[in-house]
mmCIF file of C-alpha atoms in Angstrom:
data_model
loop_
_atom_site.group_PDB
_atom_site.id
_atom_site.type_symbol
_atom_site.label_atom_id
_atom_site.label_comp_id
_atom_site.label_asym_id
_atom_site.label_seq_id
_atom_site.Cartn_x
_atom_site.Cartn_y
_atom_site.Cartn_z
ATOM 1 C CA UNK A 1 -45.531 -83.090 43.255
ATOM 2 C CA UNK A 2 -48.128 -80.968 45.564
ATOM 3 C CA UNK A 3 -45.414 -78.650 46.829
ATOM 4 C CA UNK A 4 -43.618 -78.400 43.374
ATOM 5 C CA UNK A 5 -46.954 -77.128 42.044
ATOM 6 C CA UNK A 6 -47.584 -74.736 44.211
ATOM 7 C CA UNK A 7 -44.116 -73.081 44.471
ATOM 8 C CA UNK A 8 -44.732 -72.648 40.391
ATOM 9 C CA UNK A 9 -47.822 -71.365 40.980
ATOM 10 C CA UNK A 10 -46.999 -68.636 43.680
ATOM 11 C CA UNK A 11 -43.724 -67.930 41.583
ATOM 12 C CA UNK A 12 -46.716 -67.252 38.387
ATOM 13 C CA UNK A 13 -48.393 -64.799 40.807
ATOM 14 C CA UNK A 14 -45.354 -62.757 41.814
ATOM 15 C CA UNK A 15 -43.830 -62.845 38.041
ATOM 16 C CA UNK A 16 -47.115 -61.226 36.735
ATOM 17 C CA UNK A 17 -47.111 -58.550 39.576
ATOM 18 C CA UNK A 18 -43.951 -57.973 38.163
ATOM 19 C CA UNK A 19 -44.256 -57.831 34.698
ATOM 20 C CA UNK A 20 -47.358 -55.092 36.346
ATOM 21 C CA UNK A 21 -44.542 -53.182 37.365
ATOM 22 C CA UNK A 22 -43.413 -51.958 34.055
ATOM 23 C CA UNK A 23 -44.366 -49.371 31.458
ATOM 24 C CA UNK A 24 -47.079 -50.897 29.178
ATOM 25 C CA UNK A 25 -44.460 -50.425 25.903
ATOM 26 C CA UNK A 26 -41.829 -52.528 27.945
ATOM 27 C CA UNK A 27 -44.539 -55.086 29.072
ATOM 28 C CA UNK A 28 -45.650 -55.162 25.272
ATOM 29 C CA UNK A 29 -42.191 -56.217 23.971
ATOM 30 C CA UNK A 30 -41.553 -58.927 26.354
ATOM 31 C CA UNK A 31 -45.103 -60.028 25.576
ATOM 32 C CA UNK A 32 -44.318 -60.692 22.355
ATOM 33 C CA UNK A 33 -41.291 -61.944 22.671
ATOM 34 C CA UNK A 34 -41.441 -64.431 25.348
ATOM 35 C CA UNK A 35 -45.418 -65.492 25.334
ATOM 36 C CA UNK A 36 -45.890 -64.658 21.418
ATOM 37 C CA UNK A 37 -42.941 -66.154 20.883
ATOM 38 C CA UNK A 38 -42.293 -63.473 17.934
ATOM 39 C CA UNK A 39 -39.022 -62.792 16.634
ATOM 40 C CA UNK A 40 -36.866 -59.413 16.791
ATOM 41 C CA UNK A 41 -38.483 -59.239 12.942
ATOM 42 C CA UNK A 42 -41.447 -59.806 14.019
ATOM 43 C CA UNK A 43 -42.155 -58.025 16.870
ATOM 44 C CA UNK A 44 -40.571 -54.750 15.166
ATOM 45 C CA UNK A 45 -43.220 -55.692 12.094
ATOM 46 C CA UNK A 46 -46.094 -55.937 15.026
ATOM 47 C CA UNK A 47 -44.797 -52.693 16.265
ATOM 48 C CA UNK A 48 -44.380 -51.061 13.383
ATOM 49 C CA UNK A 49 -41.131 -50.085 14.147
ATOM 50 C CA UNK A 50 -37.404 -51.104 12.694
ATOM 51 C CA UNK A 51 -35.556 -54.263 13.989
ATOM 52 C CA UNK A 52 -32.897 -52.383 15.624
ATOM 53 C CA UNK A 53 -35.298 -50.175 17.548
ATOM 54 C CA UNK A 54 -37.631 -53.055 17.958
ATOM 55 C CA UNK A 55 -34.115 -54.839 19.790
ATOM 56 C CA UNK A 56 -33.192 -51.513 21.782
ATOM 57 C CA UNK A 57 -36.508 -51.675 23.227
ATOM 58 C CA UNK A 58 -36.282 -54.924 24.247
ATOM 59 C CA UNK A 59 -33.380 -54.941 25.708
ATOM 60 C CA UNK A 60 -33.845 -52.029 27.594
ATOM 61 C CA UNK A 61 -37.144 -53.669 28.747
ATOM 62 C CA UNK A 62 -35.216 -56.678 29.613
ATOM 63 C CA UNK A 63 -32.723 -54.424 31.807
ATOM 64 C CA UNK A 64 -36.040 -53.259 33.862
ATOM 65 C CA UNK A 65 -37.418 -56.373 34.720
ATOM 66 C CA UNK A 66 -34.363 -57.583 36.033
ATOM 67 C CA UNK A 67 -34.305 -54.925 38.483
ATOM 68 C CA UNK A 68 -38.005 -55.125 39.329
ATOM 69 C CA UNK A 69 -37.142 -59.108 39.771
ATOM 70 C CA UNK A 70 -33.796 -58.163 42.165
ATOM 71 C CA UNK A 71 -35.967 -55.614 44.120
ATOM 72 C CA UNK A 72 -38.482 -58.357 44.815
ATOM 73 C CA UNK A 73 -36.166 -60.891 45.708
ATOM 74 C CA UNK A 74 -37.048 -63.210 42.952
ATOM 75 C CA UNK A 75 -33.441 -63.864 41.737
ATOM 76 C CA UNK A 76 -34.042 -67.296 41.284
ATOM 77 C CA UNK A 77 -35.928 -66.657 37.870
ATOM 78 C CA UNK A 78 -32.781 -64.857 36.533
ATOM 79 C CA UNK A 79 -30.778 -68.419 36.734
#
């Protein structure tokens, strides 16, 4: 529907001012994990970096965007 659209589409707006909000690194892990669709293996290749680190990272990054998410009221995407 009309509405439904739109309420995705503001919700794409906010989400990207956001994911703004972060350090690049932190950006660049969820980037690749999420959009890329890479896996822990991969993303630590594309990083150059090992798997565990390459998993710290992102689950430290993870951690942030939560809180940038709560502080903008945007719980809703944590469901």
């Amino acid at each position: 529907s009309p509405s439904l659209a739109a309420r995705r589409a503001e919700l794409t707006i906010k989400l990207r001012e956001c994911l703004e909000k972060l350090d690049p690194d932190d950006r660049e892990i969820l980037s690749l994990r999420h959009f890329e669709q890479l896996s822990n293996r991969e993303t630590a290749e594309e990083l150059n970096v090992a798997p565990n680190v390459a998993s710290v990272r992102y689950l430290r990054a993870l951690k942030k965007f939560r809180v940038v998410l709560q502080a903008e009221k945007l719980d809703e995407l944590l469901e």
